[in-house]
Coordinates of C-alpha atoms in Angstrom, one line a residue:
Chain A
M1 CA 75.3 39.4 -23.4
S2 CA 77.7 36.7 -24.3
G3 CA 76.8 33.7 -26.4
D4 CA 77.8 31.5 -23.4
R5 CA 75.6 32.9 -21.0
R6 CA 72.5 32.5 -23.4
E7 CA 73.5 28.9 -23.8
V8 CA 73.5 28.6 -20.0
I9 CA 70.1 30.2 -19.6
R10 CA 68.5 28.1 -22.5
G11 CA 69.9 25.0 -20.7
R12 CA 68.5 26.0 -17.4
L13 CA 65.2 26.7 -19.1
S14 CA 64.7 23.3 -20.6
E15 CA 65.8 21.8 -17.6
L16 CA 63.1 23.6 -15.8
R17 CA 60.5 22.8 -18.4
S18 CA 61.1 19.0 -18.3
R19 CA 61.0 19.0 -14.7
Q20 CA 57.7 20.9 -14.7
R21 CA 56.4 18.3 -17.3
K22 CA 57.5 15.5 -14.9
A23 CA 55.7 16.9 -12.2
E24 CA 52.7 17.4 -14.3
G25 CA 52.6 14.0 -15.4
L26 CA 52.8 12.9 -11.7
R27 CA 50.0 15.1 -10.8
R28 CA 47.8 13.8 -13.6
I29 CA 48.5 10.2 -12.4
A30 CA 47.8 11.2 -8.9
V31 CA 44.4 12.9 -9.9
S32 CA 43.2 10.0 -12.1
A33 CA 44.1 7.6 -9.3
A34 CA 42.2 9.6 -6.9
V35 CA 39.2 9.7 -9.2
V36 CA 39.1 6.1 -9.8
A37 CA 39.5 5.3 -6.2
L38 CA 36.5 7.8 -5.4
V39 CA 34.3 6.3 -8.0
S40 CA 34.7 2.9 -7.3
G41 CA 34.6 3.5 -3.6
A42 CA 31.1 5.2 -4.1
L43 CA 29.9 2.3 -6.5
A44 CA 31.0 -0.2 -3.8
A45 CA 29.2 1.9 -1.1
V46 CA 26.0 2.0 -3.1
A47 CA 26.2 -1.8 -4.0
V48 CA 26.7 -2.5 -0.2
I49 CA 23.9 -0.2 0.8
V50 CA 21.5 -1.8 -2.0
L51 CA 22.5 -5.4 -0.9
T52 CA 22.1 -5.0 2.9
E53 CA 18.6 -3.3 2.3
R54 CA 17.5 -6.3 0.0
G55 CA 18.7 -8.4 2.7
R56 CA 16.7 -6.6 5.5
T57 CA 13.5 -6.8 3.6
S58 CA 14.0 -10.0 1.6
L59 CA 11.3 -12.3 1.7
D60 CA 13.5 -15.2 0.9
A61 CA 12.4 -17.0 4.1
V62 CA 8.8 -16.9 3.2
K63 CA 7.6 -20.8 2.8
S64 CA 5.2 -21.4 0.0
F65 CA 2.6 -24.2 0.3
T66 CA 0.3 -25.7 -2.4
V67 CA -3.2 -25.4 -1.2
T68 CA -5.8 -27.2 -3.2
D69 CA -8.9 -27.6 -0.8
R70 CA -11.2 -24.6 -0.4
T71 CA -14.7 -25.9 0.1
H72 CA -17.1 -24.4 2.8
T73 CA -17.6 -26.4 6.0
T74 CA -18.9 -25.8 9.4
E75 CA -16.9 -28.6 10.7
P76 CA -13.7 -28.1 12.6
V77 CA -10.9 -28.5 10.0
R78 CA -7.3 -29.9 10.7
Y79 CA -4.7 -27.7 9.0
P80 CA -1.3 -28.9 8.3
Q81 CA 0.2 -25.5 9.0
T82 CA 0.0 -23.6 12.5
P83 CA -1.4 -21.1 12.1
P84 CA -2.9 -22.3 8.7
V85 CA -2.2 -20.8 5.2
G86 CA -5.6 -21.9 3.4
G87 CA -7.7 -24.9 2.9
N88 CA -11.3 -25.7 3.6
H89 CA -13.2 -23.1 5.6
D90 CA -16.2 -21.9 7.6
P91 CA -18.9 -20.3 5.3
A92 CA -18.2 -17.0 7.3
W93 CA -15.0 -15.2 6.8
Q94 CA -13.5 -13.3 9.7
N95 CA -13.8 -9.5 9.7
C96 CA -10.5 -7.9 9.4
G97 CA -9.1 -5.8 12.0
V98 CA -7.5 -6.3 15.6
Y99 CA -8.3 -8.7 18.1
N100 CA -6.9 -9.5 21.6
Q101 CA -8.7 -12.9 21.8
P102 CA -8.1 -16.1 19.6
I103 CA -10.2 -16.3 16.5
R104 CA -11.1 -19.5 14.8
D105 CA -9.0 -20.7 12.3
E106 CA -11.7 -21.9 9.9
N107 CA -13.1 -18.2 9.9
A108 CA -9.5 -16.6 9.5
V109 CA -8.8 -19.1 6.4
H110 CA -11.9 -17.6 4.6
A111 CA -10.5 -14.1 5.2
Q112 CA -7.2 -15.2 3.6
E113 CA -9.0 -16.7 0.5
H114 CA -10.4 -13.1 0.1
G115 CA -6.9 -11.6 0.3
A116 CA -6.2 -10.9 3.9
V117 CA -3.0 -11.4 5.6
W118 CA -3.2 -12.9 9.2
I119 CA -0.5 -11.4 11.5
S120 CA -0.8 -13.8 14.6
Y121 CA 1.4 -13.8 17.8
R122 CA 2.1 -16.0 20.7
P123 CA 0.0 -15.2 23.6
D124 CA 3.0 -14.5 26.0
V125 CA 4.4 -11.9 23.7
P126 CA 4.4 -8.6 25.6
R127 CA 1.5 -6.0 24.8
A128 CA 4.0 -3.3 23.8
E129 CA 5.5 -5.7 21.2
V130 CA 2.3 -6.4 19.8
E131 CA 1.2 -2.6 19.3
K132 CA 4.3 -2.2 17.3
V133 CA 2.4 -4.2 14.6
L134 CA -0.2 -1.3 14.4
T135 CA 2.7 0.7 13.3
A136 CA 3.4 -1.6 10.6
M137 CA -0.2 -1.9 9.4
A138 CA 0.0 1.9 8.6
G139 CA -3.7 2.3 7.3
R140 CA -3.7 -0.9 5.4
D141 CA -7.0 -2.8 5.4
Y142 CA -7.3 -6.6 4.6
I143 CA -5.3 -7.5 7.7
L144 CA -6.3 -9.6 10.8
L145 CA -4.2 -9.3 13.9
S146 CA -5.0 -11.8 16.9
P147 CA -3.1 -14.0 19.3
H148 CA -2.7 -17.8 18.2
P149 CA -2.5 -20.2 21.2
K150 CA -0.6 -22.9 19.2
Q151 CA 2.0 -21.1 17.3
A152 CA 5.7 -21.5 18.1
A153 CA 7.2 -18.1 16.5
P154 CA 6.5 -14.9 18.5
F155 CA 4.9 -13.6 15.3
V156 CA 3.7 -15.3 12.2
A157 CA 2.4 -13.6 9.0
S158 CA 0.1 -15.9 7.0
A159 CA -1.6 -15.2 3.5
W160 CA -3.1 -17.9 1.3
S161 CA -0.3 -20.4 0.6
K162 CA 2.5 -18.1 2.2
Q163 CA 3.9 -17.8 5.5
L164 CA 6.7 -16.0 7.4
M165 CA 7.7 -16.7 10.9
L166 CA 9.2 -13.7 12.8
E167 CA 11.0 -13.1 16.1
S168 CA 9.9 -9.3 16.4
A169 CA 7.3 -7.0 15.0
D170 CA 10.2 -4.5 14.3
D171 CA 11.4 -6.7 11.7
P172 CA 11.1 -4.7 8.3
R173 CA 10.1 -8.1 6.5
L174 CA 6.6 -7.7 8.2
S175 CA 5.8 -4.7 6.2
A176 CA 7.2 -6.3 2.9
F177 CA 5.2 -9.4 3.4
L178 CA 1.9 -7.1 3.9
R179 CA 2.8 -5.3 0.6
A180 CA 3.6 -8.5 -1.3
Y181 CA 0.6 -10.8 -0.1
I182 CA -2.3 -8.6 0.8
K183 CA -4.6 -9.3 -2.2
G184 CA -1.5 -10.9 -3.6
P185 CA -1.2 -13.0 -6.7
E186 CA -1.9 -16.2 -4.8
T187 CA -5.3 -14.9 -3.5
P188 CA -8.0 -16.9 -4.7
E189 CA -10.8 -14.3 -4.6
P190 CA -8.8 -10.8 -4.3
G191 CA -11.2 -8.0 -3.2
A192 CA -13.9 -10.3 -1.8
P193 CA -15.1 -8.6 1.4
C194 CA -12.9 -8.7 4.7
D195 CA -16.1 -7.0 6.6
G196 CA -19.7 -8.0 6.8
G197 CA -18.6 -11.6 8.1
V198 CA -18.1 -12.6 11.7
G199 CA -16.2 -11.0 14.7
E200 CA -16.0 -7.7 16.3
P201 CA -12.5 -6.4 16.0
L202 CA -11.4 -3.7 18.6
L203 CA -10.1 -1.6 15.6
Chain B
M1 CA 39.9 -0.5 -37.2
R2 CA 40.1 -1.0 -33.4
R3 CA 37.9 2.3 -33.1
I4 CA 35.4 0.6 -35.1
Y5 CA 35.4 -2.6 -33.0
L6 CA 35.2 -0.2 -29.8
L7 CA 32.1 1.6 -31.4
A8 CA 30.4 -1.4 -32.3
G9 CA 30.9 -2.8 -28.8
V10 CA 29.6 0.3 -27.4
A11 CA 26.5 0.2 -29.7
V12 CA 25.8 -3.5 -28.8
A13 CA 26.1 -2.6 -25.1
L14 CA 23.7 0.3 -25.2
L15 CA 21.2 -1.9 -27.2
A16 CA 21.4 -4.5 -24.7
A17 CA 20.9 -2.1 -21.8
T18 CA 17.8 -0.5 -23.4
V19 CA 16.3 -3.8 -24.1
V20 CA 16.8 -4.9 -20.3
W21 CA 15.6 -1.5 -19.0
G22 CA 12.5 -1.6 -21.3
A23 CA 11.8 -5.2 -19.9
L24 CA 12.3 -4.1 -16.1
M25 CA 10.3 -0.7 -16.5
R26 CA 7.2 -1.5 -18.3
P27 CA 6.5 1.4 -20.7
G28 CA 4.1 3.9 -19.4
A29 CA 3.5 2.3 -16.1
P30 CA 3.5 4.6 -13.3
P31 CA 6.0 3.8 -10.7
D32 CA 5.5 2.9 -7.2
T33 CA 5.6 6.0 -5.4
S34 CA 3.4 7.8 -8.3
P35 CA 0.2 9.8 -7.5
E36 CA -1.3 7.2 -9.9
A37 CA -0.4 4.2 -7.9
G38 CA -1.2 6.1 -4.5
F39 CA -4.7 7.2 -5.9
A40 CA -5.5 3.6 -7.0
R41 CA -4.5 2.1 -3.5
D42 CA -6.0 4.8 -1.1
M43 CA -9.2 5.2 -3.3
Q44 CA -9.9 1.2 -3.0
V45 CA -9.6 1.5 0.8
H46 CA -11.9 4.5 0.9
H47 CA -14.2 3.1 -1.6
S48 CA -14.5 -0.2 0.3
Q49 CA -15.9 1.5 3.5
A50 CA -18.5 3.1 1.3
V51 CA -19.6 -0.4 0.1
R52 CA -19.6 -1.4 3.7
M53 CA -21.8 1.5 5.1
S54 CA -24.1 0.9 2.1
M55 CA -24.5 -2.6 2.8
I56 CA -25.1 -2.1 6.5
V57 CA -27.9 0.7 5.9
R58 CA -29.7 -1.6 3.5
D59 CA -30.0 -4.1 6.3
R60 CA -31.2 -1.4 8.9
T61 CA -34.0 0.4 6.9
R62 CA -36.9 -0.4 4.9
D63 CA -37.0 3.2 3.2
E64 CA -36.7 2.6 -0.5
E65 CA -35.0 5.9 -1.3
T66 CA -32.1 5.2 1.1
R67 CA -31.9 1.6 0.1
R68 CA -31.8 2.5 -3.5
L69 CA -29.0 5.2 -3.0
A70 CA -27.1 2.7 -1.0
Y71 CA -27.5 0.1 -3.7
D72 CA -26.3 2.5 -6.3
I73 CA -23.3 3.6 -4.2
A74 CA -22.2 0.0 -3.2
L75 CA -22.2 -1.5 -6.7
T76 CA -20.6 1.7 -8.5
Q77 CA -17.8 1.9 -5.9
Q78 CA -17.2 -2.0 -5.9
Q79 CA -16.9 -1.8 -9.6
Q80 CA -14.4 1.0 -9.5
I81 CA -12.4 -0.8 -6.7
G82 CA -12.1 -3.7 -9.3
Q83 CA -10.9 -1.2 -12.0
M84 CA -8.3 0.3 -9.6
Y85 CA -7.2 -3.1 -8.5
A86 CA -6.6 -4.2 -12.1
W87 CA -4.5 -1.0 -12.9
L88 CA -2.1 -1.9 -10.1
E89 CA -2.1 -5.5 -11.5
T90 CA -1.3 -4.3 -15.1
W91 CA 1.4 -1.8 -13.8
G92 CA 3.1 -4.6 -11.8
L93 CA 2.7 -2.9 -8.6
P94 CA 1.5 -4.3 -5.1
Q95 CA -2.0 -3.3 -3.9
T96 CA -0.8 -1.4 -0.8
S97 CA 2.1 1.0 -0.5
S98 CA 5.0 1.0 2.0
G99 CA 4.4 4.8 2.7
R100 CA 1.7 6.5 4.8
P101 CA -1.8 6.8 3.2
M102 CA -2.4 9.9 1.5
A103 CA 1.4 10.7 1.0
W104 CA 1.0 10.8 -2.7
M105 CA -1.5 13.9 -2.3
K106 CA 1.5 16.0 -1.3
G107 CA -0.6 18.1 0.8
R108 CA -3.7 18.7 -1.4
H109 CA -6.4 17.9 1.1
H110 CA -8.3 20.5 3.0
V111 CA -10.1 17.9 5.5
E112 CA -8.3 17.6 8.7
M113 CA -5.3 15.4 8.2
T114 CA -2.8 16.7 10.8
A115 CA -0.8 14.8 13.1
K116 CA -2.4 11.3 12.4
P117 CA -1.8 9.2 15.5
E118 CA 0.8 6.5 15.0
Q119 CA -1.5 4.1 16.8
P120 CA -5.0 3.8 15.5
T121 CA -8.0 3.9 18.1
P122 CA -11.6 3.2 17.7
E123 CA -12.2 7.1 17.5
S124 CA -9.4 7.7 14.8
P125 CA -10.6 7.5 11.2
P126 CA -8.3 5.3 9.0
M127 CA -8.2 8.2 6.3
P128 CA -9.7 11.6 6.3
G129 CA -13.6 11.4 5.7
M130 CA -13.7 7.9 6.7
A131 CA -15.9 6.7 9.6
T132 CA -14.3 5.3 12.7
S133 CA -14.9 2.1 13.9
R134 CA -17.0 3.2 16.7
Q135 CA -19.4 5.1 14.2
L136 CA -19.5 2.0 12.0
K137 CA -20.7 0.0 15.1
E138 CA -23.4 2.5 16.0
L139 CA -24.6 2.5 12.5
E140 CA -24.9 -1.2 12.8
Q141 CA -26.9 -1.0 15.8
A142 CA -29.2 1.8 14.8
S143 CA -32.5 1.4 12.7
G144 CA -34.9 3.2 10.6
R145 CA -34.7 6.9 10.3
D146 CA -31.9 7.0 12.9
A147 CA -29.8 4.6 10.7
E148 CA -30.8 6.6 7.6
V149 CA -29.6 9.9 9.2
R150 CA -26.3 8.4 10.4
F151 CA -25.6 6.8 7.1
L152 CA -26.5 10.1 5.2
R153 CA -24.1 12.2 7.6
L154 CA -21.2 9.5 7.3
M155 CA -21.5 9.1 3.7
I156 CA -21.6 12.8 2.9
A157 CA -18.2 13.3 4.7
H158 CA -17.0 10.3 3.1
H159 CA -17.8 11.5 -0.4
Q160 CA -16.5 15.0 0.4
A161 CA -13.0 13.4 1.1
G162 CA -13.5 11.1 -2.0
V163 CA -14.0 14.3 -4.0
Q164 CA -10.7 16.0 -2.7
M165 CA -8.8 12.8 -3.3
A166 CA -10.0 12.6 -7.0
E167 CA -9.2 16.3 -7.4
A168 CA -5.7 15.8 -6.1
A169 CA -5.4 13.0 -8.8
L170 CA -6.6 15.2 -11.3
S171 CA -4.1 17.9 -10.5
L172 CA -1.2 15.5 -10.2
S173 CA -1.6 12.8 -12.7
D174 CA -1.5 13.0 -16.7
D175 CA -2.6 9.3 -17.0
P176 CA -5.7 9.3 -19.2
Q177 CA -7.5 6.4 -17.8
V178 CA -6.7 7.7 -14.1
R179 CA -8.0 11.2 -15.2
R180 CA -11.2 9.7 -16.6
M181 CA -12.2 7.7 -13.5
A182 CA -11.3 10.7 -11.2
T183 CA -13.4 13.1 -13.3
S184 CA -16.4 10.8 -13.2
M185 CA -15.9 10.3 -9.3
V186 CA -15.8 14.0 -8.7
A187 CA -19.1 14.5 -10.7
A188 CA -21.1 11.5 -9.3
Q189 CA -20.0 12.0 -5.7
Q190 CA -20.7 15.8 -5.7
S191 CA -24.2 15.0 -7.1
E192 CA -24.8 12.3 -4.6
I193 CA -23.5 14.9 -1.7
D194 CA -26.3 17.2 -3.0
L195 CA -28.9 14.6 -3.1
M196 CA -27.8 13.2 0.5
E197 CA -28.0 16.8 1.8
R198 CA -31.5 17.1 0.5
M199 CA -32.5 13.7 2.1
L200 CA -31.1 15.0 5.3
V201 CA -33.4 18.2 5.1
A202 CA -36.4 15.9 4.1
R203 CA -35.8 14.0 7.4
G204 CA -36.0 17.1 9.4
E205 CA -32.1 17.2 9.9
A206 CA -30.5 20.7 9.1
E207 CA -27.6 20.4 6.7
R208 CA -24.3 20.2 8.5
T209 CA -21.4 20.6 6.3
Q210 CA -18.3 18.9 7.9

């Protein structure tokens, strides 16, 4: 083999190597770009899911009230909210459970004082819609369910000093409200009875 | 030199993350879906019905033995409800779960639990072993020996499911205060089941295991 041919072969080899190196460099850049894109895409997706889920069950729309009166009275009480979220009330509390007739505000407020959440519905809401509330109740006690003839929203969830208006019983915020406010931190007498009072619930 | 800054930066970030994590996750507090939280929630619901049945039967009979037992059950279980309420408060957890009742037991129950209907009826117990709203109404309307026998039967079934729930907590939890309470529930309720079965026999009723 002549020295010239060796030179030529060496030259082509180094050319090939440098091409290879360039290709490897490009590939590395492409791979890292893909990884970065994938990871940030996944993070963004997680963030979107978390944020929408938070939004769906957010309790930002819950209204808070300051309730100071809580004495027993057999007289009718005028409450500033409809349905009420606390105040003076009847000596007898309403037994928790499901009613298909309106219950007295004064008895329901006493149950709220003991930690009950009162889910009330406008009387014209279809029965099938109302029955969806039973699913949201899911084995919890300390819940009153009844129609309220004077309320504006289809559904209202009311606990002592807390209230949430709802258009539908499917709204996941209903379950979130129950979780947050059944015997919640605002309850004046958490764990006091929600049976042994007045009323014969259907369930 | 730059490396030192970088390392220092990472260390500070880690420290901050640990502090934030520690503040968010109370040390030692069981999480929301833990067996401890499930036990504390479901047992409160279960217990409060036992309290109610005891209060009813005290109004429906003059029998000293039944009234004393009912007094004992009502006050013991009401006190335990208060303890479990306080655990959840201390753990920073809501008093009710978003899941189905008994989900935390992971199948550790032998009482019929299958295919709980989505929609409750007056004939469906809210939880295994609990009386239906119809049975409660019947107890409220009964009196004397009839009320005693109804109470004993309902409370035996109630306690049997309670013992199973406490046993499930014992097999799923390492928390010392949960284990202490569950252990004492198993012993106390089992001995009350035995007592109530003897009381049924004494009232001319054959023992009937559920």
